[in-house]
Short mmCIF file of C-alpha atoms in Angstrom, two decimals:
data_model
loop_
_atom_site.label_atom_id
_atom_site.label_comp_id
_atom_site.label_asym_id
_atom_site.label_seq_id
_atom_site.Cartn_x
_atom_site.Cartn_y
_atom_site.Cartn_z
CA MET A 231 0.00 0.00 0.00
CA SER A 232 1.39 3.41 -0.97
CA GLN A 233 2.12 5.71 1.93
CA VAL A 234 2.53 8.81 -0.23
CA LEU A 235 0.43 10.40 -2.96
CA VAL A 236 2.05 12.59 -5.63
CA ILE A 237 -0.41 14.72 -7.63
CA GLY A 238 0.70 15.96 -11.05
CA ALA A 239 3.07 14.55 -13.69
CA GLY A 240 4.79 17.72 -14.83
CA PRO A 241 8.45 18.39 -13.99
CA ALA A 242 7.71 18.88 -10.27
CA GLY A 243 5.89 15.56 -9.95
CA LEU A 244 8.39 13.63 -12.06
CA ALA A 245 11.35 14.95 -10.06
CA THR A 246 9.60 14.08 -6.80
CA MET A 247 8.77 10.54 -7.90
CA ALA A 248 12.35 9.89 -9.06
CA CYS A 249 13.76 11.08 -5.73
CA LEU A 250 11.21 9.08 -3.71
CA ALA A 251 12.03 5.92 -5.67
CA GLU A 252 15.73 6.47 -5.06
CA ARG A 253 14.99 6.36 -1.33
CA GLY A 254 12.75 3.30 -1.57
CA ILE A 255 9.52 5.17 -0.82
CA ALA A 256 6.41 3.72 -2.44
CA ALA A 257 4.11 6.39 -3.84
CA ARG A 258 0.92 6.50 -5.84
CA PHE A 259 1.44 8.78 -8.84
CA VAL A 260 -1.64 10.37 -10.41
CA ASP A 261 -2.26 12.93 -13.10
CA ARG A 262 -5.49 14.22 -14.55
CA GLN A 263 -4.32 13.45 -18.10
CA GLY A 264 -2.53 10.24 -17.15
CA ARG A 265 0.70 11.06 -18.99
CA PRO A 266 4.01 12.73 -18.13
CA GLY A 267 4.75 16.26 -19.22
CA GLY A 268 2.10 18.41 -17.58
CA ALA A 269 1.54 21.75 -19.30
CA TYR A 270 4.41 21.07 -21.72
CA ASN A 271 2.12 18.63 -23.53
CA TRP A 272 -0.13 21.44 -24.74
CA LEU A 273 1.85 24.69 -24.65
CA HIS A 274 2.76 26.26 -28.00
CA GLU A 275 5.69 24.13 -29.21
CA PRO A 276 7.96 26.81 -30.77
CA ILE A 277 8.14 28.86 -27.55
CA THR A 278 11.68 28.97 -26.16
CA LEU A 279 12.08 28.54 -22.41
CA SER A 280 13.60 31.63 -20.82
CA SER A 281 16.09 29.64 -18.72
CA PRO A 282 19.15 28.15 -20.41
CA ALA A 283 18.86 24.40 -20.82
CA ARG A 284 21.59 23.86 -18.21
CA TRP A 285 19.18 25.12 -15.51
CA THR A 286 16.25 22.93 -16.58
CA SER A 287 17.59 19.43 -15.87
CA LEU A 288 15.82 17.35 -13.22
CA PRO A 289 17.64 15.12 -10.69
CA GLY A 290 19.34 12.08 -12.17
CA LEU A 291 19.18 12.86 -15.89
CA ALA A 292 20.81 15.79 -17.66
CA ILE A 293 19.04 17.38 -20.59
CA LYS A 294 20.90 17.31 -23.90
CA THR A 295 20.28 20.10 -26.40
CA PRO A 296 22.19 21.32 -29.46
CA GLY A 297 22.03 24.96 -28.33
CA GLU A 298 21.97 27.02 -25.15
CA TYR A 299 18.17 27.09 -24.91
CA VAL A 300 15.39 24.57 -25.36
CA THR A 301 11.91 24.93 -26.85
CA VAL A 302 8.66 23.74 -25.30
CA ALA A 303 8.66 20.80 -27.71
CA GLY A 304 12.23 19.91 -26.78
CA TYR A 305 11.53 20.09 -23.07
CA ARG A 306 8.38 18.01 -23.46
CA ASP A 307 10.47 15.32 -25.15
CA TYR A 308 12.98 15.51 -22.28
CA LEU A 309 10.20 15.02 -19.70
CA HIS A 310 8.92 11.97 -21.59
CA GLN A 311 12.48 10.62 -21.71
CA TYR A 312 12.85 11.30 -17.97
CA ALA A 313 9.69 9.32 -17.24
CA ARG A 314 10.93 6.38 -19.32
CA HIS A 315 14.39 6.52 -17.72
CA PHE A 316 12.95 6.19 -14.21
CA ALA A 317 9.95 4.01 -15.24
CA LEU A 318 7.47 6.62 -14.03
CA GLU A 319 3.93 5.95 -15.23
CA PRO A 320 1.26 8.30 -13.85
CA GLU A 321 -2.18 6.77 -13.67
CA PRO A 322 -5.11 8.78 -15.03
CA ALA A 323 -6.96 9.96 -11.93
CA GLU A 324 -8.20 13.29 -10.63
CA VAL A 325 -8.16 14.30 -6.98
CA THR A 326 -11.43 16.01 -6.15
CA SER A 327 -10.61 16.77 -2.52
CA LEU A 328 -8.34 15.85 0.33
CA THR A 329 -8.99 16.10 4.05
CA ALA A 330 -6.45 16.15 6.86
CA VAL A 331 -7.25 13.34 9.31
CA GLU A 332 -5.40 11.65 12.14
CA GLY A 333 -2.29 10.01 10.72
CA GLY A 334 -2.43 11.66 7.32
CA PHE A 335 -5.01 12.50 4.67
CA GLU A 336 -8.22 11.08 3.29
CA VAL A 337 -8.16 11.65 -0.48
CA ASP A 338 -11.27 11.57 -2.67
CA PHE A 339 -10.75 10.47 -6.28
CA GLY A 340 -14.42 10.75 -7.24
CA ASP A 341 -15.03 7.02 -7.58
CA HIS A 342 -13.11 5.94 -4.46
CA ARG A 343 -11.28 7.24 -1.40
CA GLN A 344 -7.85 6.33 -0.07
CA HIS A 345 -5.76 7.16 2.98
CA PHE A 346 -2.18 8.44 2.71
CA GLN A 347 0.33 9.43 5.35
CA ALA A 348 1.60 12.31 3.21
CA VAL A 349 0.62 14.13 0.02
CA VAL A 350 2.85 15.99 -2.43
CA THR A 351 0.97 18.50 -4.57
CA ALA A 352 2.87 19.13 -7.80
CA THR A 353 0.19 20.62 -10.06
CA GLY A 354 1.75 24.09 -10.10
CA MET A 355 -0.17 27.05 -11.45
CA ASP A 356 -3.24 25.10 -12.54
CA GLY A 357 -5.63 28.05 -12.85
CA LEU A 358 -5.92 30.75 -15.52
CA ASN A 359 -6.03 34.48 -14.81
CA TRP A 360 -8.52 36.45 -16.88
CA PRO A 361 -9.12 40.20 -17.18
CA ASP A 362 -11.79 41.54 -14.85
CA LEU A 363 -14.18 41.92 -17.77
CA PRO A 364 -16.99 39.84 -19.29
CA PRO A 365 -15.17 38.02 -22.13
CA GLY A 366 -16.37 38.34 -25.68
CA PRO A 367 -17.12 35.41 -28.01
CA ASN A 368 -13.71 35.66 -29.68
CA TRP A 369 -11.55 35.70 -26.53
CA MET A 370 -8.99 33.06 -25.61
CA HIS A 371 -6.27 32.60 -23.00
CA SER A 372 -2.64 32.58 -24.09
CA SER A 373 -2.44 28.96 -22.89
CA GLN A 374 -4.62 28.10 -25.92
CA TRP A 375 -2.39 29.94 -28.39
CA ARG A 376 -1.11 27.72 -31.18
CA GLY A 377 0.49 30.29 -33.44
CA PRO A 378 -0.66 32.86 -36.01
CA ASP A 379 -1.73 30.12 -38.43
CA GLN A 380 -4.88 29.66 -36.34
CA LEU A 381 -6.07 33.17 -37.21
CA ALA A 382 -8.82 33.29 -39.80
CA ALA A 383 -8.44 37.07 -40.00
CA ARG A 384 -5.69 39.56 -39.24
CA ARG A 385 -7.03 41.84 -36.48
CA LEU A 386 -5.48 40.58 -33.23
CA LEU A 387 -5.53 42.14 -29.76
CA ILE A 388 -3.22 40.85 -27.03
CA ILE A 389 -4.04 41.81 -23.43
CA GLY A 390 -1.01 41.82 -21.12
CA ARG A 391 2.60 42.95 -21.02
CA GLY A 392 4.49 39.95 -19.66
CA VAL A 393 6.50 37.19 -21.28
CA SER A 394 3.61 35.58 -23.18
CA ALA A 395 2.26 38.88 -24.50
CA VAL A 396 5.65 39.91 -25.84
CA GLU A 397 6.37 36.52 -27.43
CA ILE A 398 2.96 36.29 -29.13
CA ALA A 399 3.20 39.85 -30.45
CA GLU A 400 6.67 39.24 -31.90
CA GLU A 401 5.62 35.92 -33.44
CA CYS A 402 2.65 37.57 -35.15
CA CYS A 403 4.76 40.41 -36.53
CA ARG A 404 7.21 37.94 -38.01
CA ALA A 405 4.25 36.21 -39.69
CA GLY A 406 3.19 39.46 -41.35
CA LEU A 407 0.41 40.41 -38.94
CA GLU A 408 0.08 43.77 -37.20
CA PRO A 409 -1.11 43.01 -33.66
CA THR A 410 -2.21 45.43 -30.97
CA VAL A 411 -1.08 45.05 -27.35
CA SER A 412 -3.27 46.44 -24.56
CA CYS A 413 -1.73 46.94 -21.12
CA ARG A 414 -1.43 49.15 -18.06
CA GLY A 415 1.61 51.37 -18.47
CA GLU A 416 4.46 50.71 -20.84
CA VAL A 417 5.75 47.30 -21.83
CA LYS A 418 8.95 46.70 -19.85
CA PHE A 419 11.73 44.26 -20.61
CA SER A 420 14.36 42.35 -18.68
CA PRO A 421 17.94 42.03 -19.90
CA GLN A 422 18.63 38.51 -21.09
CA ARG A 423 22.40 38.68 -20.79
CA LEU A 424 24.83 40.39 -18.42
CA LEU A 425 28.60 40.44 -18.96
CA GLY A 426 28.18 37.86 -21.71
CA ARG A 427 26.21 35.38 -19.59
CA ASP A 428 22.51 34.65 -19.28
CA VAL A 429 21.03 36.43 -16.25
CA HIS A 430 19.82 33.06 -14.89
CA ASP A 431 23.45 32.18 -14.20
CA TYR A 432 23.46 34.98 -11.62
CA ALA A 433 19.91 34.34 -10.40
CA PHE A 434 20.91 30.78 -9.53
CA ARG A 435 23.25 32.12 -6.87
CA LEU A 436 20.36 34.04 -5.29
CA SER A 437 18.29 30.86 -5.05
CA TRP A 438 20.20 29.89 -1.90
CA LEU A 439 19.06 32.99 -0.04
CA PRO A 440 16.97 32.23 3.06
CA ARG A 441 13.29 33.02 2.64
CA TRP A 442 13.29 35.63 5.40
CA LEU A 443 15.69 37.76 3.35
CA ALA A 444 13.24 37.71 0.44
CA TRP A 445 10.00 38.24 2.37
CA GLY A 446 8.73 40.97 0.04
CA TYR A 447 9.33 38.73 -2.97
CA CYS A 448 7.84 35.63 -1.36
CA ARG A 449 4.60 37.08 -0.03
CA LYS A 450 3.09 37.23 -3.52
CA SER A 451 3.83 35.68 -6.89
CA PRO A 452 5.95 38.06 -8.96
CA THR A 453 5.17 39.10 -12.50
CA PHE A 454 7.79 38.51 -15.14
CA THR A 455 8.76 40.82 -17.95
CA GLY A 456 9.74 39.49 -21.34
CA TYR A 457 12.94 39.78 -23.35
CA ASP A 458 12.97 42.23 -26.22
CA GLN A 459 13.91 40.18 -29.27
CA ASP A 460 12.21 42.49 -31.79
CA PHE A 461 9.28 44.10 -29.93
CA ARG A 462 10.51 47.70 -29.83
CA ARG A 463 11.76 47.51 -33.40
CA PHE A 464 8.37 46.27 -34.61
CA GLN A 465 6.71 49.06 -32.63
CA GLN A 466 8.99 51.73 -34.12
CA GLU A 467 8.31 50.38 -37.61
CA GLY A 468 4.55 50.66 -37.01
CA ARG A 469 4.02 46.91 -37.25
CA LEU A 470 2.47 46.69 -33.79
CA GLN A 471 0.59 49.14 -31.61
CA VAL A 472 0.50 49.47 -27.82
CA ARG A 473 -2.78 50.80 -26.43
CA PRO A 474 -4.13 51.47 -22.93
CA PRO A 475 -6.20 48.98 -20.90
CA VAL A 476 -9.45 47.54 -22.22
CA GLN A 477 -12.48 49.19 -20.65
CA SER A 478 -15.33 47.23 -22.23
CA CYS A 479 -16.17 44.76 -24.95
CA HIS A 480 -19.19 44.81 -27.28
CA GLY A 481 -19.00 41.92 -29.72
CA ASN A 482 -15.86 42.43 -31.78
CA THR A 483 -15.56 46.07 -30.73
CA ILE A 484 -13.16 46.88 -27.90
CA ALA A 485 -13.28 50.19 -26.01
CA PHE A 486 -10.03 51.36 -24.41
CA SER A 487 -9.60 53.51 -21.32
CA ASP A 488 -8.51 56.55 -23.38
CA GLY A 489 -11.86 56.57 -25.20
CA SER A 490 -10.58 55.01 -28.42
CA ARG A 491 -12.13 51.90 -29.97
CA GLY A 492 -11.11 49.13 -32.31
CA ASP A 493 -12.54 46.02 -33.96
CA PHE A 494 -10.68 42.74 -33.48
CA ASP A 495 -11.21 39.23 -34.80
CA LEU A 496 -9.41 37.58 -31.87
CA VAL A 497 -8.48 38.68 -28.35
CA VAL A 498 -5.68 36.75 -26.63
CA CYS A 499 -5.52 37.24 -22.85
CA ALA A 500 -1.86 36.86 -21.87
CA THR A 501 -2.80 37.48 -18.26
CA GLY A 502 -0.95 34.65 -16.57
CA TYR A 503 -1.75 31.79 -14.24
CA ARG A 504 -2.56 31.19 -10.58
CA TYR A 505 -2.38 28.43 -8.01
CA ALA A 506 -5.99 27.22 -7.99
CA MET A 507 -5.49 23.74 -6.50
CA ALA A 508 -9.21 23.42 -5.87
CA TYR A 509 -8.72 20.02 -4.24
CA LEU A 510 -6.91 21.52 -1.23
CA PRO A 511 -9.00 22.10 1.91
CA GLU A 512 -9.91 25.69 2.73
CA SER A 513 -7.93 25.39 5.96
CA VAL A 514 -4.60 25.27 4.07
CA ALA A 515 -2.84 28.62 4.57
CA ARG A 516 -2.60 30.70 1.41
CA SER A 517 -1.14 34.06 0.55
CA PRO A 518 -3.78 36.81 0.87
CA ALA A 519 -2.10 38.58 -2.04
CA ASP A 520 -2.52 35.93 -4.73
CA GLY A 521 -3.71 32.70 -3.10
CA HIS A 522 -0.61 30.53 -3.44
CA PRO A 523 -0.25 27.94 -0.63
CA LEU A 524 2.23 29.11 1.98
CA GLY A 525 5.11 26.76 2.66
CA ASN A 526 8.24 26.45 4.74
CA ARG A 527 10.96 23.91 3.94
CA GLY A 528 8.67 22.52 1.26
CA GLN A 529 5.76 21.79 3.58
CA SER A 530 2.50 23.66 4.22
CA ILE A 531 2.96 26.00 7.17
CA ASN A 532 -0.23 24.80 8.87
CA THR A 533 -0.92 21.35 7.40
CA PRO A 534 1.86 18.90 8.34
CA GLY A 535 2.39 16.16 5.79
CA LEU A 536 1.22 18.30 2.86
CA PHE A 537 4.29 18.97 0.72
CA LEU A 538 4.41 21.69 -1.92
CA MET A 539 6.46 21.13 -5.08
CA GLY A 540 6.74 23.83 -7.72
CA VAL A 541 5.00 26.37 -5.48
CA HIS A 542 6.27 29.93 -5.10
CA CYS A 543 8.78 30.17 -2.22
CA ALA A 544 7.59 26.88 -0.68
CA ARG A 545 11.17 26.01 0.20
CA GLY A 546 13.33 28.70 -1.39
CA VAL A 547 13.09 31.72 -3.64
CA SER A 548 13.40 29.58 -6.78
CA SER A 549 10.91 26.84 -5.80
CA GLN A 550 8.46 27.62 -8.60
CA PHE A 551 11.14 27.45 -11.30
CA LEU A 552 12.64 24.37 -12.93
CA ARG A 553 16.00 24.91 -11.24
CA GLY A 554 14.20 25.20 -7.89
CA MET A 555 12.24 22.00 -8.46
CA ALA A 556 15.51 20.17 -9.12
CA GLN A 557 16.84 21.48 -5.79
CA ASP A 558 13.65 20.88 -3.79
CA ALA A 559 12.79 17.33 -4.92
CA PRO A 560 15.67 15.51 -3.15
CA ALA A 561 15.24 17.64 -0.02
CA ILE A 562 11.50 16.96 0.17
CA ALA A 563 12.06 13.25 -0.48
CA ALA A 564 14.58 13.14 2.38
CA THR A 565 12.14 14.91 4.72
CA LEU A 566 9.38 12.50 3.71
CA LYS A 567 11.59 9.52 4.46
CA GLN A 568 12.33 10.86 7.93
CA ARG A 569 8.63 11.51 8.52
CA LEU A 570 7.59 8.01 7.44
CA GLU A 571 10.29 6.32 9.52
CA ALA A 572 9.60 8.34 12.66
CA PRO A 573 8.22 6.22 15.54
#
């Protein structure tokens, strides 16, 4: 009988399962889709991950890429290879709820219930953020974006100013479209390289900072700015427009906060993700700022035995990133082993 439940077969869940197996810990491994890869199975394949490939490897198997960076498709293939390498086969099952009980958790799978001594939630940001507006019939989230080829017409509005908004706008311009970006304030960019190295090489050193030194960062999920590959050039050439926030929507007509209007065939909401995790009990402590579960040393601060993988600042300042998952998985597996072996 499994003592541990791991929910989610993305990189966080796969890394956890590999580290548990290394320590001889039996775990039930479930995923709503029943296959490894998580969101990388459906994200737009040509997107390039912002981190260099060297910071995306999971414990026990290095990623091999021809260049410095890896695409979504390449990383998906790596996750499938990782699952095969460690013989990790998630079963198709969805957790509808879990309840903390004496000695562990009672977990409801819809068609049956099962008791576990510990649960590792590794579903990450499983909810979509939408603008605070009634969506029109032609609205979609950036998670559904599959490239400019899906456009039946050419009038595209992108809401947002983060990584996804910038990447989609640049991709459309390269395809000959002239998109419009709607956002609060100006579109800002992060430098991708510093002194000839990717900025993630320096950020990795900050990942060892104690959480108390990064309290302002950890209390809410940060927003991430994109890298300017061609955005400002396209804007200067008049191939894309930046307009103020959307105020209202009437069919295909969008009204902006400055009083201007425009007609659009498709609206892409690049407004990010959130930690929904609807299966968690309401008693689990969450951040009042954005709702992410609050953790310390990889475990919920008020629900012992509930471990948080891939959650913002659950163990360190990089816990939600791939490099942080690779650091957290062996540490959480070691803590779990101690917990299970305690008298």
